[in-house]
Amino acid sequence: MSLRGVWIFLNSGPVKVQEKVIFSRYFTTVEKRSSLIQKKNVKIPPASVICESLIQEFGQRGHVSINTEEEFNSQNDSCSKTQYRPVYEVPLKDGSTLWPVVAIEKFGLIFACLPLVERDLSQEKIPLIEMPGVTIGYKLLHSLVEFVGQWTSREELSSKIKDLQTFLCVAVPFGTPVDTNPVTVQALITGKDIAISQRQKQPSWKPVSHKGKQQILFSIKEEIKASQHHADSSNDVYQLFGTIVCKADLDGIPEITVSILSPAVDYLLVHPSVHEGDTSVQESVLETSQGAILPRATERRIRFRPPAEPFPLCHYSGQAKNGLPIEGIYQMRGDERAVQISLQLKLNGKIKNSFEYFEVHLPFFNRGYIMKFESGGPSYGSLVVGSSKRRLLWSIGQKFPKSLEVVLAGTVFFGDPGATKNQQSAVFIEDPFCQGFNSYVQIFFKLSDFTLTGCSIDPRSLSIYPNSKLSKVNTSIEFITSDYKIWNTFGDAMIANCPPTVEVSDVKQ
């Protein structure tokens, strides 16, 4: 990836073509390599020929002394000509063309270079995407633009052009670009230390930098979806999943590294802003070849650049290693006009006994309106009939009793079943599966500062690069039910049946 030549032409003012060539540099070593690679090597013409052709391409031929009979040039101005800007072809008098010439126009100047093509062009023209020298040349031209900069007089321009030879000797020795950054090259020329700017370009996904108190907010929301039946035909099932939302009010575009603590998290799905994260699938235990059991990892490290708005840092799923938070048995028997119900709930002793709310809904599908409920009342909490008169609402409150068990039993009387047919409403929607004894109760609760997986953010592991004066790190945690059902023991349940396990020794040969 080398360059055969570099030129700078003046693209303004009514002067001759020869006077427009203000800088020209050839690399003879690269030109020798080109003659060895190309079977039909096109020699570089005088700089004035390249200047004349590029000025025509940039639409300035009226300002130079070109003998043309008409303004329109079919070779350059025709709509059928395919453009590959900033790559151009320079036609020569012998009928050949110099290609690929990379050129850009800035500050009234045309900056051009000729990359070395390291494949033979005698058979066919190589696609530009397969020529890395074009990209290198394009980058060098922009560095030259930055080095030369704006100018107001020919004297000022001449002074900058004189320093350009030294610049190319350092940046492009023997025609091969090494380091074209003007700041680095200037430091190497003057022998001074390189001043690294701390200013970062603002990305489009964070157009406005934060101004104010520097803080990071993490919000962990964990949900559980469970079905219990307590019947031989089906097993209890559950899904435990959560989301960690992050809001980083930080100046600039920092890189944050933090650890997520939880031995019960199995899967981790991260946001696109995460550069690196421990998202591997972890089993409950790890067994070595010697039979030793190793504990699973309790820490997952994540490195990310946060956007300005709140975003889901990651989604995860886990295991209820200590069992389900609520164990229950629901029994319902009777006929269309009256049913006897019995519901027993027990709080897991390892669950925090401090709820924001805890409610149990007992819906009665495909039956008449609830006319009466005979019971001595629940053992704890309060019971009311819902506004739709199709369900019972049992509010246990914010705590279970010391026994961690509550019971509700009684008889529910219904009206005419025909009164509720074809009367769907947004308050109560019939479930076609719940016919006869097929029924369930649904549990709703919310816990703050608790997760069943133990998932949390370790604030001591938090690191920010570059360093930022962080005022505070807040973490809010909540655990709620997504769809928690206990099915009637005497009916069927919408739970997939697990096939019975059969030992190989029990199979008759």
XYZ file of C-alpha atoms in Angstrom:
509
model
C 0.000 0.000 0.000
C 2.217 2.740 -1.350
C 1.847 5.909 -3.418
C 3.491 6.705 -6.760
C 2.959 10.458 -6.514
C 1.304 13.319 -4.598
C 0.169 16.681 -6.078
C -1.526 19.895 -5.031
C -3.111 22.135 -7.681
C -4.638 25.580 -7.499
C -8.313 25.417 -8.458
C -9.050 29.146 -8.707
C -7.773 32.208 -10.538
C -7.254 32.859 -14.279
C -3.670 31.561 -14.528
C -1.949 29.101 -16.803
C -1.986 25.399 -16.087
C 1.734 25.355 -15.313
C 1.211 28.035 -12.652
C -1.528 26.029 -11.017
C 0.864 23.230 -10.039
C 2.011 24.367 -6.581
C 3.302 21.018 -5.257
C 4.477 17.794 -6.885
C 6.247 14.806 -5.356
C 7.219 11.518 -7.045
C 8.456 8.374 -5.323
C 10.934 6.677 -7.622
C 11.176 3.480 -5.552
C 7.408 2.950 -5.822
C 7.516 3.790 -9.542
C 10.129 1.062 -9.994
C 7.857 -1.435 -8.215
C 4.980 -0.420 -10.487
C 7.029 -1.144 -13.602
C 7.813 -4.623 -12.263
C 4.172 -5.403 -11.401
C 2.438 -4.013 -14.488
C 3.122 -5.615 -17.867
C 1.938 -2.411 -19.527
C 2.991 0.180 -17.001
C 1.604 3.688 -17.635
C 4.292 6.190 -16.770
C 3.324 9.250 -14.783
C 2.956 12.261 -17.131
C 3.996 15.797 -16.199
C 2.054 17.361 -13.358
C 0.468 19.886 -15.735
C -1.287 17.062 -17.640
C -2.784 15.683 -14.442
C -3.746 19.205 -13.343
C -5.519 19.969 -16.635
C -7.518 16.734 -16.502
C -8.577 17.133 -12.847
C -9.575 20.770 -13.332
C -11.858 19.665 -16.164
C -13.330 16.992 -13.883
C -13.989 19.584 -11.189
C -15.700 21.898 -13.677
C -13.111 24.694 -13.814
C -11.855 24.345 -17.390
C -13.128 27.781 -18.364
C -10.519 29.355 -16.100
C -7.516 27.698 -17.724
C -5.950 28.092 -21.123
C -7.451 25.017 -22.781
C -8.108 25.139 -26.494
C -11.707 23.968 -26.682
C -14.150 24.945 -29.414
C -17.208 24.489 -27.220
C -17.980 24.463 -23.521
C -19.632 21.028 -23.541
C -17.200 18.092 -23.464
C -18.884 14.785 -24.183
C -16.069 12.817 -22.569
C -16.458 14.580 -19.210
C -19.965 16.044 -19.267
C -22.027 13.193 -20.704
C -24.666 11.674 -18.430
C -23.623 8.206 -19.577
C -20.238 8.566 -17.875
C -19.968 6.503 -14.693
C -18.649 8.426 -11.713
C -16.321 6.848 -9.133
C -15.498 9.944 -7.128
C -13.071 10.597 -5.530
C -11.304 8.245 -7.975
C -10.657 9.613 -11.478
C -9.079 8.544 -14.786
C -6.523 10.849 -16.419
C -6.490 10.408 -20.225
C -3.078 10.709 -21.907
C -2.131 11.730 -25.435
C -1.019 8.210 -26.409
C -4.555 6.901 -25.731
C -3.765 5.275 -22.386
C -5.204 6.370 -19.050
C -3.657 6.938 -15.631
C -5.777 5.173 -13.029
C -6.697 5.306 -10.160
C -6.047 8.969 -9.330
C -7.611 9.931 -5.968
C -8.489 13.640 -5.706
C -10.480 15.941 -3.408
C -11.082 19.703 -3.537
C -10.781 21.902 -0.419
C -9.897 25.555 0.312
C -9.595 26.322 -3.417
C -6.991 23.566 -3.857
C -7.089 20.137 -5.477
C -5.251 17.470 -3.478
C -4.412 14.378 -5.539
C -2.381 11.191 -5.271
C -1.767 8.053 -7.318
C -1.849 4.781 -5.277
C 0.231 1.808 -6.372
C -1.885 -1.014 -7.840
C -0.269 -4.237 -6.667
C -1.975 -6.398 -9.311
C -1.523 -6.427 -13.074
C -4.060 -4.232 -14.890
C -3.270 -5.472 -18.394
C -6.036 -8.087 -18.342
C -8.899 -6.285 -16.576
C -9.606 -3.367 -14.263
C -9.649 -4.321 -10.573
C -12.699 -3.320 -8.479
C -11.968 -0.379 -6.197
C -13.095 -2.331 -3.139
C -10.180 -4.714 -3.711
C -7.639 -1.868 -3.746
C -6.634 -0.860 -0.181
C -4.239 1.726 -1.580
C -7.197 3.915 -2.599
C -8.368 4.086 1.021
C -4.868 4.853 2.266
C -4.477 7.586 -0.333
C -7.836 9.115 0.533
C -6.856 9.241 4.216
C -3.524 10.880 3.347
C -5.248 13.586 1.291
C -7.437 14.547 4.245
C -4.318 14.739 6.405
C -2.741 17.059 3.837
C -5.873 19.215 3.888
C -5.613 19.474 7.676
C -1.881 20.240 7.484
C -2.191 22.963 4.832
C -5.452 24.422 6.170
C -7.042 27.658 5.012
C -4.939 30.357 3.435
C -5.519 33.990 2.547
C -2.527 34.848 0.306
C -0.125 33.123 -2.046
C 2.744 33.962 0.323
C 1.028 32.171 3.196
C 0.288 29.199 0.937
C 3.898 29.052 -0.288
C 5.152 28.989 3.289
C 2.941 25.994 4.099
C 3.936 24.188 0.915
C 7.618 24.454 1.889
C 6.934 22.528 5.102
C 5.021 19.887 3.152
C 8.193 18.173 1.944
C 9.280 17.569 5.541
C 5.789 16.377 6.421
C 5.839 13.758 3.642
C 9.333 12.570 4.575
C 8.066 11.696 8.057
C 4.514 10.609 7.221
C 5.189 8.832 3.902
C 8.813 7.687 3.803
C 9.706 6.224 0.398
C 6.041 6.496 -0.643
C 4.610 4.204 2.063
C 2.293 5.937 4.606
C 3.341 5.243 8.181
C 1.546 7.808 10.339
C -0.433 10.533 8.604
C -1.883 12.179 11.717
C -0.778 15.842 11.448
C -0.521 16.211 15.240
C 1.773 13.194 15.547
C 3.894 14.168 12.548
C 4.315 17.750 13.786
C 5.406 16.449 17.189
C 7.972 14.176 15.548
C 9.300 17.023 13.423
C 9.619 19.505 16.299
C 10.727 16.896 18.866
C 7.963 17.862 21.309
C 5.701 15.538 23.284
C 2.486 14.536 21.586
C -0.458 16.387 23.073
C -3.418 14.032 23.228
C -6.717 15.845 23.138
C -9.256 14.676 25.717
C -12.138 15.943 23.632
C -14.261 13.169 22.188
C -16.519 13.337 19.184
C -20.141 13.249 20.268
C -21.834 10.174 18.740
C -25.246 10.351 17.088
C -26.769 8.026 19.711
C -25.827 10.532 22.440
C -26.147 13.951 20.777
C -26.359 15.934 24.044
C -23.807 15.588 26.830
C -25.130 15.505 30.394
C -24.601 18.612 32.492
C -25.363 18.321 36.190
C -25.060 15.832 39.022
C -23.090 12.727 38.036
C -25.066 9.638 39.034
C -25.940 6.117 37.903
C -29.289 4.453 38.560
C -29.847 0.693 38.299
C -33.327 -0.811 38.456
C -33.746 -4.587 38.844
C -37.225 -5.950 38.141
C -37.630 -9.698 38.593
C -40.823 -11.577 37.713
C -42.087 -15.089 38.275
C -44.591 -17.073 36.265
C -45.755 -20.298 37.950
C -48.465 -22.963 37.864
C -49.191 -25.393 40.719
C -51.632 -28.291 40.602
C -50.704 -30.820 43.305
C -51.926 -33.689 41.175
C -50.182 -36.859 40.053
C -50.876 -36.106 36.388
C -48.769 -32.931 36.221
C -45.792 -31.262 37.843
C -45.468 -27.729 39.114
C -43.684 -25.452 36.629
C -42.274 -21.948 36.814
C -40.300 -19.345 34.872
C -38.092 -16.853 36.675
C -36.793 -13.901 34.676
C -35.789 -10.297 35.136
C -34.526 -7.082 33.583
C -31.841 -4.660 34.737
C -32.468 -1.097 33.530
C -29.675 1.480 33.692
C -29.805 5.285 33.599
C -26.362 6.916 33.565
C -26.263 10.689 34.025
C -22.580 11.156 33.207
C -20.648 13.775 31.295
C -18.944 12.745 28.054
C -18.943 9.201 26.698
C -17.655 7.107 29.608
C -17.068 3.372 29.713
C -18.652 1.654 32.722
C -17.690 -1.709 34.183
C -19.873 -3.334 36.836
C -20.488 -6.768 38.344
C -23.871 -8.484 38.596
C -24.028 -10.764 41.638
C -26.257 -13.823 41.572
C -25.452 -17.525 41.777
C -28.911 -18.411 40.458
C -28.804 -16.571 37.098
C -28.509 -18.984 34.149
C -28.895 -16.907 30.968
C -27.912 -13.321 30.302
C -28.980 -11.336 27.216
C -27.228 -7.961 26.999
C -27.967 -4.637 25.292
C -26.062 -3.702 22.075
C -24.192 -1.010 24.036
C -22.407 -3.740 26.017
C -18.865 -4.177 24.673
C -17.950 -7.177 26.782
C -19.953 -9.326 29.173
C -19.928 -12.700 30.887
C -23.044 -14.077 29.175
C -22.140 -17.759 29.188
C -24.752 -20.348 30.177
C -24.063 -21.707 33.667
C -25.318 -24.992 35.032
C -26.304 -25.546 38.651
C -23.015 -27.260 39.443
C -19.841 -28.039 37.592
C -18.356 -31.519 37.852
C -14.693 -32.128 37.090
C -13.206 -35.228 35.495
C -12.156 -36.395 38.974
C -15.755 -36.200 40.199
C -15.329 -33.063 42.316
C -18.217 -30.613 42.460
C -17.317 -26.974 41.868
C -19.572 -24.079 42.891
C -21.039 -22.004 40.072
C -19.814 -18.469 39.508
C -21.578 -15.787 41.548
C -20.332 -12.769 39.598
C -20.857 -11.641 36.012
C -18.845 -8.657 34.807
C -20.216 -6.297 32.137
C -18.514 -3.411 30.315
C -20.650 -0.922 28.385
C -21.060 2.659 27.103
C -24.495 3.913 28.193
C -26.777 6.024 25.983
C -28.381 9.165 27.397
C -31.819 7.665 28.045
C -32.734 4.746 30.361
C -32.098 1.436 28.615
C -32.384 -2.296 29.445
C -28.805 -3.239 30.275
C -29.622 -6.951 30.262
C -32.347 -9.548 30.520
C -31.790 -12.715 32.514
C -33.440 -15.943 33.624
C -32.671 -17.955 36.718
C -33.610 -20.687 39.136
C -35.685 -20.721 42.315
C -33.042 -22.580 44.307
C -34.953 -22.169 47.579
C -38.315 -23.193 46.138
C -41.331 -21.209 45.005
C -42.246 -18.164 47.086
C -45.824 -19.360 47.685
C -47.009 -22.959 47.980
C -50.755 -23.517 47.775
C -53.501 -26.091 47.506
C -56.838 -25.169 45.921
C -59.851 -27.446 46.053
C -63.272 -26.778 44.543
C -66.238 -29.181 44.269
C -69.948 -28.734 43.661
C -72.433 -28.055 40.886
C -73.546 -25.126 38.726
C -75.432 -23.404 41.574
C -73.022 -23.911 44.511
C -69.405 -24.951 45.090
C -67.336 -25.611 48.199
C -63.878 -24.057 48.060
C -60.777 -24.492 50.186
C -57.560 -22.596 49.637
C -54.395 -23.002 51.689
C -51.371 -20.773 51.149
C -47.961 -21.013 52.769
C -45.167 -18.443 52.477
C -41.683 -19.791 51.892
C -39.653 -19.181 55.038
C -36.741 -17.799 53.016
C -38.904 -15.132 51.375
C -39.006 -11.613 52.769
C -42.272 -11.240 54.689
C -42.906 -7.617 53.828
C -45.089 -7.018 50.755
C -46.269 -3.830 49.152
C -49.454 -5.759 48.405
C -50.615 -9.373 48.350
C -53.930 -10.278 46.697
C -55.590 -13.529 45.668
C -58.250 -13.580 42.943
C -60.698 -16.507 42.776
C -62.526 -16.282 39.401
C -65.507 -18.527 38.593
C -65.776 -19.010 34.831
C -68.818 -20.179 32.856
C -71.134 -19.838 35.860
C -73.806 -17.400 37.025
C -73.261 -14.293 39.117
C -72.121 -14.763 42.718
C -75.244 -14.421 44.852
C -73.845 -15.300 48.285
C -70.704 -16.519 50.016
C -71.033 -18.416 53.280
C -67.878 -18.597 55.332
C -66.469 -17.802 58.718
C -64.094 -15.497 56.872
C -60.469 -16.008 55.912
C -57.984 -16.810 58.638
C -56.110 -13.642 57.770
C -56.871 -10.539 55.701
C -60.171 -9.422 54.169
C -62.476 -10.890 51.500
C -64.869 -9.084 49.123
C -66.842 -9.923 45.998
C -65.470 -8.246 42.843
C -67.436 -5.551 41.024
C -68.191 -7.999 38.181
C -69.749 -10.451 40.693
C -67.760 -13.164 38.982
C -64.792 -13.445 41.336
C -63.743 -13.244 44.993
C -60.933 -10.877 45.997
C -58.870 -11.872 49.037
C -56.467 -9.189 50.303
C -53.916 -10.645 52.700
C -52.202 -7.298 53.214
C -48.515 -6.614 53.624
C -47.502 -9.486 55.904
C -48.301 -13.111 56.565
C -48.945 -14.179 60.151
C -46.147 -15.724 62.226
C -47.228 -19.216 61.140
C -46.687 -18.100 57.495
C -49.924 -19.934 56.600
C -53.375 -18.609 55.692
C -56.609 -20.468 54.906
C -59.850 -19.592 53.144
C -62.831 -21.964 53.105
C -66.509 -21.558 52.376
C -69.416 -22.087 49.990
C -70.147 -19.910 46.961
C -73.717 -19.716 45.616
C -74.399 -18.675 42.017
C -77.388 -17.365 40.133
C -78.815 -18.541 36.814
C -75.914 -19.580 34.500
C -77.828 -18.283 31.488
C -77.665 -14.703 32.799
C -73.944 -14.444 32.090
C -73.886 -16.044 28.642
C -72.845 -13.783 25.759
C -72.038 -10.962 28.191
C -68.306 -10.510 27.707
C -66.769 -7.381 29.250
C -63.366 -5.890 29.794
C -63.734 -6.513 33.540
C -64.225 -10.268 33.256
C -63.430 -12.438 30.217
C -64.559 -16.067 30.090
C -61.978 -18.834 29.814
C -63.274 -21.664 27.590
C -60.935 -24.166 29.280
C -62.379 -23.554 32.739
C -65.493 -25.729 32.520
C -66.832 -27.719 35.478
C -64.026 -28.321 37.975
C -61.321 -26.819 35.759
C -60.532 -23.632 37.668
C -57.710 -21.768 39.333
C -56.830 -18.943 41.704
C -54.384 -16.229 40.738
C -51.893 -14.583 43.091
C -50.613 -11.018 42.797
C -47.877 -9.628 45.019
C -44.960 -7.221 44.986
C -41.796 -7.215 47.087
C -39.271 -4.381 47.288
C -35.518 -4.834 47.835
C -35.751 -8.571 47.167
C -35.213 -10.991 44.291
C -35.717 -14.746 44.314
C -32.463 -15.294 42.404
C -30.539 -12.971 44.695
C -29.596 -10.823 41.696
C -27.999 -7.523 42.695
C -25.471 -4.899 41.593
C -22.138 -4.752 43.399
C -21.469 -0.995 43.817
C -17.872 -1.640 44.926
C -17.089 -3.212 41.545
C -18.245 -0.139 39.623
C -15.509 1.571 37.624
C -15.745 4.430 35.124
C -13.214 5.341 32.438
C -12.207 8.100 32.177
C -12.553 8.789 35.899
C -15.641 10.760 36.820
C -16.682 12.346 40.111
C -19.702 10.179 40.823
C -22.049 11.608 43.427
C -24.134 8.465 43.982
C -25.106 5.036 42.693
C -28.722 4.077 43.333
C -30.156 0.582 42.936
C -33.868 -0.197 43.152
C -35.037 -3.816 43.312
C -38.519 -5.304 43.043
C -39.959 -8.796 42.728
C -43.471 -9.243 41.309
C -45.724 -11.954 39.934
C -46.270 -12.155 36.211
C -48.780 -15.037 36.072
C -48.958 -17.080 39.294
C -51.746 -19.683 39.312
C -52.826 -22.522 41.598
C -55.157 -24.977 39.844
C -58.024 -26.911 41.370
C -56.826 -30.310 42.566
C -60.080 -31.979 41.424
C -59.888 -30.591 37.872
C -57.482 -30.440 34.974
C -54.735 -27.836 34.591
C -53.124 -26.145 31.617
C -49.713 -27.575 32.457
C -47.656 -29.786 30.174
C -47.472 -33.348 31.482
C -44.019 -34.778 31.996
C -43.628 -38.347 30.689
C -42.790 -40.898 33.386
C -39.153 -41.921 33.657
C -38.393 -45.564 32.952
C -35.234 -47.219 34.165
C -33.342 -49.279 31.629
C -33.293 -52.238 34.046
C -37.094 -52.223 34.161
C -37.459 -52.642 30.422
C -38.107 -56.277 29.519
C -35.808 -57.638 26.890
